[in-house]
Amino acid sequence: MPIEGFDYKEFATSMAQQAQGLVPPEMSDEDKQYVVQTLGNFTLMAGEALCNDESLQLTAEQAIFITQIIAEWSFHKTIDLVHSGIDRQYWDGIMQKIAFTIFEVAKQAITRNIPQEQLLQAVEHHVIKVYKQSIEELQQKGIIDEQTMVSAQNQSNIDVMAQQAQAAQQQAEQQNAEERRKEAQKRREEKRNQKRQEKQEQQQQGSTAPAVRGINERQMKLISLAMLLKIVSKDKAAAVISNFNESDSKQLQSYMEMVNLESQLDGDLLTACLKEMRQYLPIKHKLTQENVLGDLLRIYRSTPREKVEKIIRNERPLVKRFIARAYDGEYSGLPLKVAGIVAQHVQDSI
């Protein structure tokens, strides 16, 4: 019986098409074809079996989730087998065991209403277990030697892809940082040129900006803020100004339009005011695995797990796997930048 909203044939085709662009380029065309076909076949068979099992009464979301897990693990483990050194004739048998294991574990978990994060942990555990046991059986039968067995068991394409993604993310961050540095240097140079031009114009006109005198503490703080807003983008400055009442907004804009505003103020008083303002600014800690896990663990201590799972219910399995591991204080599977975004998303959604 079809599951409303779940076209398993179309889904299997989509998964296979996506896999074509993700297969390691160094693999032979024959091996690439095997990876894509194996993923497509297992995804198709799993989807069809789920639709035919009326006892499960799955929703489209649940059916997609199970078949997607099978697709992703089929992709990773076929690549591991390609790199394993094991003859091709034994690959199908190993993959059939893995696909069947995922299918059964996922069905039981759905039937028992086990949270998706725990389901992903269970699937990963059993996939690794079945994969290693299957290879050990080949060694015990004398089909492969011990060295090949160890090499095959140590293959983990899912970890390789995570490391590659993290390396690519780090490279992109470095490039972005260099671009931001150059842009900041350019803005500083433009600012210096603008100040020199303004000074020359003032000298030529024989006029100067009106001095700011007789100011109170609140005005001093507005002036200090105005000096900060002069060096950020107009959009950011406008966003900050919009948070003030009409009177203060007009005053801020007036201060920002003053030429050489800083030269009209007491330097020590200005410095003290800026230091005081800094105490109220948010501090962003360094993006590290420890800090990301620390942020998540603080959320877990004050927020029911069910609420966190509800927030990420539509995320991909790798993200859910990462969240599930974080409950145990383990960092797994995601590039650091992506992990930081996920943690921030969870925190903002609480």
Tab-separated table of C-alpha atoms in Angstrom, residues 23 38 50 52 63 69 85-86 98 101-102 107 120 131 139 145 149 174 191 215 230 256 291 316 321 329 332 335 342:
chain	number	residue	atom	x	y	z
A	23	VAL	CA	31.918	9.403	-5.494
A	38	THR	CA	24.228	-0.485	-5.140
A	50	LEU	CA	8.260	-0.146	3.667
A	52	ASN	CA	4.242	-3.008	1.305
A	63	ALA	CA	9.773	6.266	5.394
A	69	ILE	CA	19.826	6.141	6.220
A	85	GLY	CA	41.394	-4.995	-1.140
A	86	ILE	CA	38.626	-7.629	-1.012
A	98	ILE	CA	24.447	-4.231	6.108
A	101	THR	CA	20.581	-4.790	9.416
A	102	ILE	CA	19.811	-1.099	8.908
A	107	LYS	CA	11.860	-0.540	11.666
A	120	LEU	CA	21.118	6.771	14.385
A	131	TYR	CA	30.821	-4.899	8.452
A	139	GLN	CA	39.507	-14.190	6.868
A	145	ASP	CA	44.685	-12.771	4.787
A	149	MET	CA	41.253	-7.960	7.003
A	174	GLN	CA	41.289	31.395	5.837
A	191	LYS	CA	38.834	56.750	5.885
A	215	ILE	CA	27.822	67.713	27.679
A	230	LYS	CA	30.900	55.960	11.908
A	256	MET	CA	27.784	61.168	13.303
A	291	ASN	CA	33.346	25.262	23.256
A	316	ARG	CA	19.994	15.334	7.896
A	321	ARG	CA	24.181	11.909	14.749
A	329	GLY	CA	30.183	14.661	25.460
A	332	SER	CA	31.633	13.576	15.864
A	335	PRO	CA	33.118	20.314	10.298
A	342	VAL	CA	24.083	23.845	14.478
